[in-house]
Amino acid sequence: QVQLVESGGGLVQAGDSLRLSCAASGRPITRATMGWFRQAPGKEREFVGTITWSRDTTYYSDSVKGRFAISRDNAENTVYLQMNNLKPEDTAVYYCAVYASGSYYLPKSYNYWGQGTQVSVSS
C-alpha cells in the first residue's frame, strides 16, 4: 500500500511556472514508474507524463511536451512536475499515480492515486 499526496498547485497567470510535488509514503517508490494526470471540469482524466523507475525515462503528452518536466528524488520519496509557460488550457486538477501495468497513457494502468491539487491559470 502506498499513499500519495500532491501539493504545489495554485492560481497563476499565463506564462508563469509552478512545481507540483507528489510525496509518497507507505513504501519506497524507487522502483516505481510514476505518472501525472490532469482532469479539467467536465472532461476525462488525461495523461500528462510518466517517469519510469529504470533510467528515469520520461514520456509526455503532446500538449505539454517542451513545457513540463517530470523528475524524482528517491531520497525524499517524491516525484515532481515542473510546469513552465503555463496556459489557461492547463487549468485542471493534477494527480500523481503509481503505474501498475499496461499503457502509460491510460488512467486504468495506474493503481494508486493521490487526491489531486488544483492548478488554475488565468489569461
mmCIF file of C-alpha atoms in Angstrom:
data_model
loop_
_atom_site.group_PDB
_atom_site.id
_atom_site.type_symbol
_atom_site.label_atom_id
_atom_site.label_comp_id
_atom_site.label_asym_id
_atom_site.label_seq_id
_atom_site.Cartn_x
_atom_site.Cartn_y
_atom_site.Cartn_z
ATOM 1 C CA GLN A 1 0.000 0.000 0.000
ATOM 2 C CA VAL A 2 1.259 3.473 -0.842
ATOM 3 C CA GLN A 3 -0.234 6.868 -0.103
ATOM 4 C CA LEU A 4 0.351 9.822 -2.418
ATOM 5 C CA VAL A 5 -0.099 13.488 -1.553
ATOM 6 C CA GLU A 6 0.151 16.168 -4.208
ATOM 7 C CA SER A 7 0.943 19.775 -3.391
ATOM 8 C CA GLY A 8 2.107 22.973 -5.050
ATOM 9 C CA GLY A 9 -0.971 23.911 -7.015
ATOM 10 C CA GLY A 10 -2.401 27.403 -7.109
ATOM 11 C CA LEU A 11 -3.656 30.298 -9.181
ATOM 12 C CA VAL A 12 -1.136 31.769 -11.610
ATOM 13 C CA GLN A 13 -1.111 33.889 -14.738
ATOM 14 C CA ALA A 14 -0.406 32.668 -18.242
ATOM 15 C CA GLY A 15 3.328 32.333 -18.797
ATOM 16 C CA ASP A 16 4.081 31.626 -15.140
ATOM 17 C CA SER A 17 5.627 28.467 -13.719
ATOM 18 C CA LEU A 18 4.655 26.046 -10.961
ATOM 19 C CA ARG A 19 6.262 22.973 -9.495
ATOM 20 C CA LEU A 20 3.976 20.259 -8.200
ATOM 21 C CA SER A 21 5.166 17.681 -5.706
ATOM 22 C CA CYS A 22 3.912 14.177 -5.123
ATOM 23 C CA ALA A 23 5.081 12.801 -1.787
ATOM 24 C CA ALA A 24 4.763 9.067 -1.296
ATOM 25 C CA SER A 25 4.531 7.161 1.951
ATOM 26 C CA GLY A 26 3.946 3.569 2.906
ATOM 27 C CA ARG A 27 6.639 2.156 0.685
ATOM 28 C CA PRO A 28 9.554 3.466 -1.358
ATOM 29 C CA ILE A 29 8.823 4.475 -4.934
ATOM 30 C CA THR A 30 12.418 3.965 -6.018
ATOM 31 C CA ARG A 31 11.401 1.108 -8.288
ATOM 32 C CA ALA A 32 8.015 2.555 -9.238
ATOM 33 C CA THR A 33 7.093 4.142 -12.520
ATOM 34 C CA MET A 34 5.093 7.238 -11.681
ATOM 35 C CA GLY A 35 2.601 9.170 -13.739
ATOM 36 C CA TRP A 36 0.942 12.579 -13.734
ATOM 37 C CA PHE A 37 -2.579 13.102 -14.999
ATOM 38 C CA ARG A 38 -4.962 16.035 -15.009
ATOM 39 C CA GLN A 39 -8.694 16.496 -15.143
ATOM 40 C CA ALA A 40 -10.495 19.651 -16.127
ATOM 41 C CA PRO A 41 -14.166 20.234 -15.249
ATOM 42 C CA GLY A 42 -16.444 18.217 -17.487
ATOM 43 C CA LYS A 43 -13.555 16.379 -19.121
ATOM 44 C CA GLU A 44 -11.995 12.968 -18.747
ATOM 45 C CA ARG A 45 -8.769 12.465 -16.872
ATOM 46 C CA GLU A 46 -5.901 12.863 -19.311
ATOM 47 C CA PHE A 47 -2.287 11.774 -19.378
ATOM 48 C CA VAL A 48 0.349 14.424 -18.701
ATOM 49 C CA GLY A 49 3.561 12.435 -18.339
ATOM 50 C CA THR A 50 5.374 9.474 -16.844
ATOM 51 C CA ILE A 51 8.792 8.802 -15.402
ATOM 52 C CA THR A 52 9.991 5.216 -15.407
ATOM 53 C CA TRP A 53 11.781 3.644 -12.488
ATOM 54 C CA SER A 54 14.598 2.374 -14.680
ATOM 55 C CA ARG A 55 16.756 5.078 -16.292
ATOM 56 C CA ASP A 56 14.168 7.744 -15.332
ATOM 57 C CA THR A 57 12.912 7.801 -18.904
ATOM 58 C CA THR A 58 10.121 10.329 -19.353
ATOM 59 C CA TYR A 59 7.147 10.449 -21.675
ATOM 60 C CA TYR A 60 4.845 13.432 -22.168
ATOM 61 C CA SER A 61 1.625 14.270 -23.880
ATOM 62 C CA ASP A 62 1.975 16.454 -26.948
ATOM 63 C CA SER A 63 0.114 19.267 -25.215
ATOM 64 C CA VAL A 64 2.786 19.687 -22.525
ATOM 65 C CA LYS A 65 5.931 18.467 -24.271
ATOM 66 C CA GLY A 66 8.658 21.079 -24.074
ATOM 67 C CA ARG A 67 6.926 22.957 -21.249
ATOM 68 C CA PHE A 68 6.569 20.363 -18.481
ATOM 69 C CA ALA A 69 9.234 18.154 -16.946
ATOM 70 C CA ILE A 70 8.969 15.260 -14.510
ATOM 71 C CA SER A 71 11.721 14.387 -12.078
ATOM 72 C CA ARG A 72 12.110 12.333 -8.942
ATOM 73 C CA ASP A 73 14.034 12.472 -5.703
ATOM 74 C CA ASN A 74 14.262 8.941 -4.375
ATOM 75 C CA ALA A 75 15.818 10.088 -1.117
ATOM 76 C CA GLU A 76 12.712 12.188 -0.488
ATOM 77 C CA ASN A 77 10.360 9.567 -1.965
ATOM 78 C CA THR A 78 8.904 12.370 -4.065
ATOM 79 C CA VAL A 79 8.121 12.981 -7.710
ATOM 80 C CA TYR A 80 7.899 16.461 -9.201
ATOM 81 C CA LEU A 81 6.131 18.073 -12.118
ATOM 82 C CA GLN A 82 7.779 21.304 -13.234
ATOM 83 C CA MET A 83 5.352 23.313 -15.331
ATOM 84 C CA ASN A 84 6.629 26.262 -17.332
ATOM 85 C CA ASN A 85 4.930 28.712 -19.672
ATOM 86 C CA LEU A 86 1.538 27.773 -18.283
ATOM 87 C CA LYS A 87 -1.526 28.354 -20.421
ATOM 88 C CA PRO A 88 -5.196 28.748 -19.451
ATOM 89 C CA GLU A 89 -5.883 25.346 -21.012
ATOM 90 C CA ASP A 90 -3.587 23.791 -18.401
ATOM 91 C CA THR A 91 -6.201 24.589 -15.753
ATOM 92 C CA ALA A 92 -7.180 21.310 -14.081
ATOM 93 C CA VAL A 93 -6.796 19.158 -11.014
ATOM 94 C CA TYR A 94 -3.450 17.398 -11.247
ATOM 95 C CA TYR A 95 -2.959 13.874 -9.920
ATOM 96 C CA CYS A 96 0.040 11.659 -9.455
ATOM 97 C CA ALA A 97 -0.258 7.902 -9.594
ATOM 98 C CA VAL A 98 1.719 4.681 -9.343
ATOM 99 C CA TYR A 99 1.941 2.694 -12.552
ATOM 100 C CA ALA A 100 0.806 -0.929 -12.431
ATOM 101 C CA SER A 101 0.696 -2.365 -15.956
ATOM 102 C CA GLY A 102 -0.457 -1.618 -19.458
ATOM 103 C CA SER A 103 -0.236 1.601 -21.400
ATOM 104 C CA TYR A 104 1.440 4.542 -19.681
ATOM 105 C CA TYR A 105 -1.149 6.796 -21.264
ATOM 106 C CA LEU A 106 -4.281 5.299 -19.673
ATOM 107 C CA PRO A 107 -5.531 6.010 -16.143
ATOM 108 C CA LYS A 108 -6.595 2.383 -15.729
ATOM 109 C CA SER A 109 -2.923 1.367 -15.896
ATOM 110 C CA TYR A 110 -2.275 3.030 -12.514
ATOM 111 C CA ASN A 111 -3.389 1.546 -9.218
ATOM 112 C CA TYR A 112 -2.648 4.182 -6.560
ATOM 113 C CA TRP A 113 -3.693 7.814 -6.812
ATOM 114 C CA GLY A 114 -3.323 10.961 -4.817
ATOM 115 C CA GLN A 115 -6.175 13.313 -4.017
ATOM 116 C CA GLY A 116 -5.067 15.907 -6.549
ATOM 117 C CA THR A 117 -4.038 19.558 -6.457
ATOM 118 C CA GLN A 118 -5.788 22.376 -8.299
ATOM 119 C CA VAL A 119 -3.914 24.416 -10.880
ATOM 120 C CA SER A 120 -5.679 27.452 -12.287
ATOM 121 C CA VAL A 121 -4.139 29.610 -14.999
ATOM 122 C CA SER A 122 -5.659 32.977 -15.820
ATOM 123 C CA SER A 123 -5.188 34.721 -19.154
#
